[in-house]
């Protein structure tokens, strides 16, 4: 807090004295989250169930000219913790904070010892019964690492345990491992790539894409499976082939084309830093001393390169670069595999501080993954091995951290086991069945780790929904076989919200995905960055897994292409709203959305999003209210106010051509036997249009791309009939499949509409106020009268 004179602020009974204003004082904290910056944590008012929490804030400007002192004060005004002087804006205390309420501040201190600014005060609470995880000095952790190899995941001391389960709990995973290792025996040692020799930048980029996709078969899959098969079976043929692949990679120049700092792309190098330390550890006894030195030299060079990249881009302040999010875990694995190396302490210190504070950047405080389900699945699968390796080798258990403990619920609620789309963001269009093995691996691991039989039951839904047996990813299943008994998710609440990442999911029948009406909604404080889109307040609707409303684009032919950046990532490709034909700004902090309301009852689910900031001044009010009246009616109300009269466009995208009736203001979306009927209200007669043409040529900028162009879909626009500064637009949707016949009657009343729905369980009444600019008057009021039980009510302003 800043003030021109000494004043006091009372918070939790603590007197906090702001700094006096000073002319020319350097070392000021940013007023708001910097672009691509971390979120200050703990978030304001957060109740933490791990003590102490990891603290993160922002650097003062100019960077590098201040140190920081973190102070934590308890409710009685006593100093509960004070840090030493810190050079980075992250810290994990070495002492446990007892349950209670706390205030935390950070002082910036210049080279002369003068306090130049104060961050905070901010507040949090340690919950009763919070798990304890104080910081442990890294040299102490390294001293716990076994001296012998193997030491990563499958240490020598537990070899008898692993061997005993290869025919029981690990039997299926072991059989899959052998099959994959046998296939890898056919791989030759690949040469160092040379796509940098191609004549144009576009061809170099396509060559890079082809190369790293191909090399994954050799490094991230092939030699890892070979090395693990050797470790568990003792059959030398697997180990010798892994040895050949590893030594071949050791011949490559770490600072050359395979560098993770390469201007052509980093995936080739990322594949090596993911796998090489594991392979070195697991086949250590097959390597001669000269070979060990050679491989260690490569591992040290690549670990230092990882640390150099993280420090250069200041990951502890700006963790928003997606690929960099893999590096803290890889650094930890390198430190464990090479615990005797002098540099290991530096690698482990940076990696663990990141993992305990700003990582994972994309996970909210209540679970989730802001980049989307596809990237959440990939990155959390990647993180499994380093986290588990650290726990096994040192006892430091990152699985206790909230982002990891709550992740499984995000996937359970936001994934339809029969879905033909996979949430929001890049690669959403890949059906869930295509990710079933990875999903099973992630969810079974988490079910076992946290003793959650319901998540294990959800995996059974996934397996049955994809036509029978689904093999799990090999490494997660080998690390920790899932032996917990399943239980159906039928007793879970039907709806869930994840405020930290701004996602929500509403369901009609969570435990029966083949019948479920699923409404996905997003209004994220992260905004349209990285692998996520400018899709705040956007929705998608699935019935029995069939997508009746879905995003309108796809990533083609690669990330960052004109088709991807000029269309797929933009608001016009989402089920959202445009203002004068313009969408949301694709930017970082301050250009996102937020979940503004959420309620769930037995027969209704409700979520609201506020996306006004995302439009960069085009909207002063941008709220979308979404109500599901189970089992088959969805009501969406947009409350829009612009600074001047404007034209608004209401967008919807579908796989198949829509049936439009502009006179009746209705449209119908179909997908196989699923149907969604939509009627629009509130803006007079809106002009309807649809097309299946792409607004940007898919091969723009990449005329030599060989991948097939994306499957076309239909894009619907309803445009208001005259300019107005304020509008309310309501969409009433009835969704069915097969012989289902939703009962829904709509009548127009003064200033709005009234919707009556009926089902076997009871009757729902929804009233929508459509008069724009109605201030604090109720916009949506819903009441459900079940045949048995109390009346349920939801209202929204």
PDB file of C-alpha atoms in Angstrom, residues 525-710:
ATOM      1  CA  UNK A 525      -8.360 -14.484 -15.715  1.00  0.00           C
ATOM      2  CA  UNK A 526      -5.421 -15.727 -17.791  1.00  0.00           C
ATOM      3  CA  UNK A 527      -7.007 -14.319 -20.945  1.00  0.00           C
ATOM      4  CA  UNK A 528      -6.210 -15.389 -24.490  1.00  0.00           C
ATOM      5  CA  UNK A 529      -2.588 -16.432 -24.116  1.00  0.00           C
ATOM      6  CA  UNK A 530      -0.379 -19.409 -24.935  1.00  0.00           C
ATOM      7  CA  UNK A 531      -2.441 -22.422 -26.036  1.00  0.00           C
ATOM      8  CA  UNK A 532      -5.737 -20.907 -24.900  1.00  0.00           C
ATOM      9  CA  UNK A 533      -7.950 -18.678 -27.020  1.00  0.00           C
ATOM     10  CA  UNK A 534      -9.702 -15.318 -26.787  1.00  0.00           C
ATOM     11  CA  UNK A 535     -12.789 -17.173 -25.622  1.00  0.00           C
ATOM     12  CA  UNK A 536     -13.860 -15.583 -22.355  1.00  0.00           C
ATOM     13  CA  UNK A 537     -17.585 -16.199 -21.723  1.00  0.00           C
ATOM     14  CA  UNK A 538     -17.579 -18.877 -24.429  1.00  0.00           C
ATOM     15  CA  UNK A 539     -19.447 -22.156 -24.146  1.00  0.00           C
ATOM     16  CA  UNK A 540     -19.564 -25.600 -25.707  1.00  0.00           C
ATOM     17  CA  UNK A 541     -22.439 -28.078 -25.518  1.00  0.00           C
ATOM     18  CA  UNK A 542     -22.277 -31.858 -25.770  1.00  0.00           C
ATOM     19  CA  UNK A 543     -25.122 -34.332 -25.682  1.00  0.00           C
ATOM     20  CA  UNK A 544     -24.015 -37.906 -25.125  1.00  0.00           C
ATOM     21  CA  UNK A 545     -20.554 -36.715 -26.155  1.00  0.00           C
ATOM     22  CA  UNK A 546     -21.773 -35.272 -29.472  1.00  0.00           C
ATOM     23  CA  UNK A 547     -20.707 -31.660 -29.943  1.00  0.00           C
ATOM     24  CA  UNK A 548     -23.708 -29.487 -30.832  1.00  0.00           C
ATOM     25  CA  UNK A 549     -21.780 -26.267 -30.175  1.00  0.00           C
ATOM     26  CA  UNK A 550     -17.990 -26.215 -30.327  1.00  0.00           C
ATOM     27  CA  UNK A 551     -15.142 -23.811 -31.120  1.00  0.00           C
ATOM     28  CA  UNK A 552     -14.884 -22.928 -34.772  1.00  0.00           C
ATOM     29  CA  UNK A 553     -11.209 -23.347 -35.678  1.00  0.00           C
ATOM     30  CA  UNK A 554      -8.236 -25.636 -35.258  1.00  0.00           C
ATOM     31  CA  UNK A 555      -4.466 -25.338 -35.040  1.00  0.00           C
ATOM     32  CA  UNK A 556      -3.282 -25.850 -38.629  1.00  0.00           C
ATOM     33  CA  UNK A 557      -0.787 -26.500 -40.082  1.00  0.00           C
ATOM     34  CA  UNK A 558       1.179 -25.665 -36.924  1.00  0.00           C
ATOM     35  CA  UNK A 559       1.237 -23.418 -33.899  1.00  0.00           C
ATOM     36  CA  UNK A 560       1.577 -19.751 -34.799  1.00  0.00           C
ATOM     37  CA  UNK A 561       0.501 -20.049 -38.430  1.00  0.00           C
ATOM     38  CA  UNK A 562      -1.733 -17.286 -39.848  1.00  0.00           C
ATOM     39  CA  UNK A 563      -4.746 -19.612 -39.787  1.00  0.00           C
ATOM     40  CA  UNK A 564      -4.058 -20.322 -36.129  1.00  0.00           C
ATOM     41  CA  UNK A 565      -3.341 -16.761 -34.975  1.00  0.00           C
ATOM     42  CA  UNK A 566      -5.695 -14.793 -37.244  1.00  0.00           C
ATOM     43  CA  UNK A 567      -8.680 -17.097 -36.875  1.00  0.00           C
ATOM     44  CA  UNK A 568      -8.560 -20.079 -34.493  1.00  0.00           C
ATOM     45  CA  UNK A 569      -7.296 -18.109 -31.488  1.00  0.00           C
ATOM     46  CA  UNK A 570      -9.666 -15.191 -32.066  1.00  0.00           C
ATOM     47  CA  UNK A 571     -13.112 -14.542 -30.593  1.00  0.00           C
ATOM     48  CA  UNK A 572     -14.800 -14.893 -33.974  1.00  0.00           C
ATOM     49  CA  UNK A 573     -13.939 -18.604 -33.845  1.00  0.00           C
ATOM     50  CA  UNK A 574     -15.696 -19.081 -30.466  1.00  0.00           C
ATOM     51  CA  UNK A 575     -19.268 -19.360 -29.214  1.00  0.00           C
ATOM     52  CA  UNK A 576     -19.084 -15.844 -27.888  1.00  0.00           C
ATOM     53  CA  UNK A 577     -20.073 -12.234 -28.709  1.00  0.00           C
ATOM     54  CA  UNK A 578     -18.498  -9.636 -31.018  1.00  0.00           C
ATOM     55  CA  UNK A 579     -18.909  -5.856 -30.698  1.00  0.00           C
ATOM     56  CA  UNK A 580     -19.011  -4.100 -34.065  1.00  0.00           C
ATOM     57  CA  UNK A 581     -17.453  -7.223 -35.523  1.00  0.00           C
ATOM     58  CA  UNK A 582     -14.518  -7.129 -33.120  1.00  0.00           C
ATOM     59  CA  UNK A 583     -13.645  -9.611 -30.431  1.00  0.00           C
ATOM     60  CA  UNK A 584     -11.466  -9.762 -27.375  1.00  0.00           C
ATOM     61  CA  UNK A 585      -7.880  -8.602 -27.221  1.00  0.00           C
ATOM     62  CA  UNK A 586      -5.395 -11.431 -27.355  1.00  0.00           C
ATOM     63  CA  UNK A 587      -3.178 -10.196 -24.578  1.00  0.00           C
ATOM     64  CA  UNK A 588      -1.942 -11.054 -21.122  1.00  0.00           C
ATOM     65  CA  UNK A 589      -2.840  -9.710 -17.700  1.00  0.00           C
ATOM     66  CA  UNK A 590      -5.786  -7.362 -17.471  1.00  0.00           C
ATOM     67  CA  UNK A 591      -7.418  -8.766 -20.605  1.00  0.00           C
ATOM     68  CA  UNK A 592      -9.101 -11.838 -19.203  1.00  0.00           C
ATOM     69  CA  UNK A 593     -12.410 -12.764 -17.670  1.00  0.00           C
ATOM     70  CA  UNK A 594     -13.618 -14.165 -14.378  1.00  0.00           C
ATOM     71  CA  UNK A 595     -16.279 -16.415 -12.979  1.00  0.00           C
ATOM     72  CA  UNK A 596     -18.790 -13.980 -11.494  1.00  0.00           C
ATOM     73  CA  UNK A 597     -21.271 -16.459 -10.056  1.00  0.00           C
ATOM     74  CA  UNK A 598     -21.890 -20.163  -9.569  1.00  0.00           C
ATOM     75  CA  UNK A 599     -24.687 -22.184  -7.985  1.00  0.00           C
ATOM     76  CA  UNK A 600     -25.644 -25.834  -8.127  1.00  0.00           C
ATOM     77  CA  UNK A 601     -28.797 -27.550  -6.896  1.00  0.00           C
ATOM     78  CA  UNK A 602     -30.171 -31.024  -7.502  1.00  0.00           C
ATOM     79  CA  UNK A 603     -32.032 -29.954 -10.650  1.00  0.00           C
ATOM     80  CA  UNK A 604     -30.285 -26.758 -11.777  1.00  0.00           C
ATOM     81  CA  UNK A 605     -26.756 -25.576 -12.434  1.00  0.00           C
ATOM     82  CA  UNK A 606     -25.768 -21.937 -12.969  1.00  0.00           C
ATOM     83  CA  UNK A 607     -22.581 -20.090 -13.867  1.00  0.00           C
ATOM     84  CA  UNK A 608     -21.894 -16.486 -14.863  1.00  0.00           C
ATOM     85  CA  UNK A 609     -18.821 -14.946 -16.432  1.00  0.00           C
ATOM     86  CA  UNK A 610     -17.620 -11.355 -16.648  1.00  0.00           C
ATOM     87  CA  UNK A 611     -15.521 -10.742 -19.770  1.00  0.00           C
ATOM     88  CA  UNK A 612     -15.750  -6.946 -20.114  1.00  0.00           C
ATOM     89  CA  UNK A 613     -11.998  -6.443 -19.526  1.00  0.00           C
ATOM     90  CA  UNK A 614     -11.152  -8.881 -22.297  1.00  0.00           C
ATOM     91  CA  UNK A 615     -12.720  -6.565 -24.906  1.00  0.00           C
ATOM     92  CA  UNK A 616     -10.199  -3.801 -24.234  1.00  0.00           C
ATOM     93  CA  UNK A 617     -12.707  -0.957 -23.888  1.00  0.00           C
ATOM     94  CA  UNK A 618     -15.325  -2.154 -26.385  1.00  0.00           C
ATOM     95  CA  UNK A 619     -17.574  -3.258 -23.508  1.00  0.00           C
ATOM     96  CA  UNK A 620     -18.284  -1.695 -20.152  1.00  0.00           C
ATOM     97  CA  UNK A 621     -20.526  -4.604 -19.140  1.00  0.00           C
ATOM     98  CA  UNK A 622     -19.969  -8.053 -20.574  1.00  0.00           C
ATOM     99  CA  UNK A 623     -21.719 -10.660 -18.454  1.00  0.00           C
ATOM    100  CA  UNK A 624     -23.006 -13.998 -19.672  1.00  0.00           C
ATOM    101  CA  UNK A 625     -25.363 -16.048 -17.501  1.00  0.00           C
ATOM    102  CA  UNK A 626     -25.724 -19.772 -18.203  1.00  0.00           C
ATOM    103  CA  UNK A 627     -28.437 -21.890 -16.581  1.00  0.00           C
ATOM    104  CA  UNK A 628     -28.961 -25.635 -17.028  1.00  0.00           C
ATOM    105  CA  UNK A 629     -32.357 -26.953 -15.980  1.00  0.00           C
ATOM    106  CA  UNK A 630     -31.811 -30.660 -15.855  1.00  0.00           C
ATOM    107  CA  UNK A 631     -32.164 -32.737 -17.889  1.00  0.00           C
ATOM    108  CA  UNK A 632     -32.559 -30.867 -21.188  1.00  0.00           C
ATOM    109  CA  UNK A 633     -32.937 -27.072 -21.144  1.00  0.00           C
ATOM    110  CA  UNK A 634     -30.163 -24.453 -21.266  1.00  0.00           C
ATOM    111  CA  UNK A 635     -30.769 -20.705 -20.970  1.00  0.00           C
ATOM    112  CA  UNK A 636     -27.979 -18.263 -21.865  1.00  0.00           C
ATOM    113  CA  UNK A 637     -28.410 -14.532 -21.222  1.00  0.00           C
ATOM    114  CA  UNK A 638     -25.886 -11.922 -22.375  1.00  0.00           C
ATOM    115  CA  UNK A 639     -25.951  -8.579 -20.561  1.00  0.00           C
ATOM    116  CA  UNK A 640     -23.985  -6.170 -22.752  1.00  0.00           C
ATOM    117  CA  UNK A 641     -23.202  -2.460 -22.454  1.00  0.00           C
ATOM    118  CA  UNK A 642     -20.839  -0.599 -24.774  1.00  0.00           C
ATOM    119  CA  UNK A 643     -19.508   2.956 -24.279  1.00  0.00           C
ATOM    120  CA  UNK A 644     -21.403   4.036 -27.410  1.00  0.00           C
ATOM    121  CA  UNK A 645     -24.171   2.584 -29.610  1.00  0.00           C
ATOM    122  CA  UNK A 646     -22.865  -0.592 -31.209  1.00  0.00           C
ATOM    123  CA  UNK A 647     -23.823  -3.581 -33.304  1.00  0.00           C
ATOM    124  CA  UNK A 648     -23.515  -6.945 -31.562  1.00  0.00           C
ATOM    125  CA  UNK A 649     -22.930 -10.368 -33.096  1.00  0.00           C
ATOM    126  CA  UNK A 650     -23.954 -13.602 -31.311  1.00  0.00           C
ATOM    127  CA  UNK A 651     -21.870 -16.543 -32.559  1.00  0.00           C
ATOM    128  CA  UNK A 652     -22.292 -20.312 -32.655  1.00  0.00           C
ATOM    129  CA  UNK A 653     -20.218 -22.978 -34.431  1.00  0.00           C
ATOM    130  CA  UNK A 654     -21.250 -26.524 -35.270  1.00  0.00           C
ATOM    131  CA  UNK A 655     -20.022 -29.571 -37.166  1.00  0.00           C
ATOM    132  CA  UNK A 656     -23.083 -29.768 -39.412  1.00  0.00           C
ATOM    133  CA  UNK A 657     -25.137 -27.238 -41.346  1.00  0.00           C
ATOM    134  CA  UNK A 658     -27.667 -25.488 -39.141  1.00  0.00           C
ATOM    135  CA  UNK A 659     -31.375 -25.247 -39.885  1.00  0.00           C
ATOM    136  CA  UNK A 660     -32.198 -21.550 -39.722  1.00  0.00           C
ATOM    137  CA  UNK A 661     -35.553 -19.780 -39.458  1.00  0.00           C
ATOM    138  CA  UNK A 662     -34.837 -16.077 -39.216  1.00  0.00           C
ATOM    139  CA  UNK A 663     -38.508 -15.157 -39.086  1.00  0.00           C
ATOM    140  CA  UNK A 664     -38.998 -17.293 -35.994  1.00  0.00           C
ATOM    141  CA  UNK A 665     -35.507 -16.447 -34.670  1.00  0.00           C
ATOM    142  CA  UNK A 666     -34.691 -20.143 -34.300  1.00  0.00           C
ATOM    143  CA  UNK A 667     -31.880 -22.455 -35.339  1.00  0.00           C
ATOM    144  CA  UNK A 668     -31.277 -26.179 -34.992  1.00  0.00           C
ATOM    145  CA  UNK A 669     -27.916 -27.915 -34.602  1.00  0.00           C
ATOM    146  CA  UNK A 670     -27.745 -31.670 -35.233  1.00  0.00           C
ATOM    147  CA  UNK A 671     -25.039 -34.260 -34.722  1.00  0.00           C
ATOM    148  CA  UNK A 672     -25.983 -37.884 -35.385  1.00  0.00           C
ATOM    149  CA  UNK A 673     -29.078 -38.473 -33.203  1.00  0.00           C
ATOM    150  CA  UNK A 674     -28.451 -35.425 -30.983  1.00  0.00           C
ATOM    151  CA  UNK A 675     -30.398 -32.199 -31.566  1.00  0.00           C
ATOM    152  CA  UNK A 676     -30.219 -28.701 -30.114  1.00  0.00           C
ATOM    153  CA  UNK A 677     -33.035 -26.227 -30.851  1.00  0.00           C
ATOM    154  CA  UNK A 678     -32.224 -22.589 -30.083  1.00  0.00           C
ATOM    155  CA  UNK A 679     -34.484 -19.558 -29.972  1.00  0.00           C
ATOM    156  CA  UNK A 680     -33.084 -16.036 -29.591  1.00  0.00           C
ATOM    157  CA  UNK A 681     -34.832 -13.164 -27.783  1.00  0.00           C
ATOM    158  CA  UNK A 682     -34.236  -9.608 -26.722  1.00  0.00           C
ATOM    159  CA  UNK A 683     -32.687  -7.753 -29.631  1.00  0.00           C
ATOM    160  CA  UNK A 684     -35.624  -7.466 -31.990  1.00  0.00           C
ATOM    161  CA  UNK A 685     -35.296  -9.506 -35.128  1.00  0.00           C
ATOM    162  CA  UNK A 686     -31.639 -10.398 -35.533  1.00  0.00           C
ATOM    163  CA  UNK A 687     -30.159 -11.028 -38.983  1.00  0.00           C
ATOM    164  CA  UNK A 688     -29.058 -14.651 -39.468  1.00  0.00           C
ATOM    165  CA  UNK A 689     -26.132 -15.887 -41.551  1.00  0.00           C
ATOM    166  CA  UNK A 690     -24.060 -19.058 -41.752  1.00  0.00           C
ATOM    167  CA  UNK A 691     -21.138 -20.281 -43.816  1.00  0.00           C
ATOM    168  CA  UNK A 692     -18.777 -23.230 -43.999  1.00  0.00           C
ATOM    169  CA  UNK A 693     -15.967 -21.174 -45.544  1.00  0.00           C
ATOM    170  CA  UNK A 694     -12.831 -20.472 -43.565  1.00  0.00           C
ATOM    171  CA  UNK A 695     -12.247 -16.712 -43.138  1.00  0.00           C
ATOM    172  CA  UNK A 696      -8.475 -17.311 -43.397  1.00  0.00           C
ATOM    173  CA  UNK A 697      -6.921 -19.632 -45.957  1.00  0.00           C
ATOM    174  CA  UNK A 698      -5.654 -22.650 -43.933  1.00  0.00           C
ATOM    175  CA  UNK A 699      -2.354 -22.857 -45.858  1.00  0.00           C
ATOM    176  CA  UNK A 700      -1.690 -19.113 -45.707  1.00  0.00           C
ATOM    177  CA  UNK A 701       2.041 -18.646 -45.127  1.00  0.00           C
ATOM    178  CA  UNK A 702       2.678 -22.384 -45.489  1.00  0.00           C
ATOM    179  CA  UNK A 703       1.841 -23.254 -49.118  1.00  0.00           C
ATOM    180  CA  UNK A 704       3.934 -26.443 -49.014  1.00  0.00           C
ATOM    181  CA  UNK A 705       2.155 -27.900 -45.964  1.00  0.00           C
ATOM    182  CA  UNK A 706       1.285 -31.533 -46.661  1.00  0.00           C
ATOM    183  CA  UNK A 707      -1.135 -32.220 -43.803  1.00  0.00           C
ATOM    184  CA  UNK A 708      -4.782 -32.445 -44.936  1.00  0.00           C
ATOM    185  CA  UNK A 709      -6.713 -29.237 -44.458  1.00  0.00           C
ATOM    186  CA  UNK A 710      -9.001 -29.214 -41.415  1.00  0.00           C
TER     187      UNK A 710
END
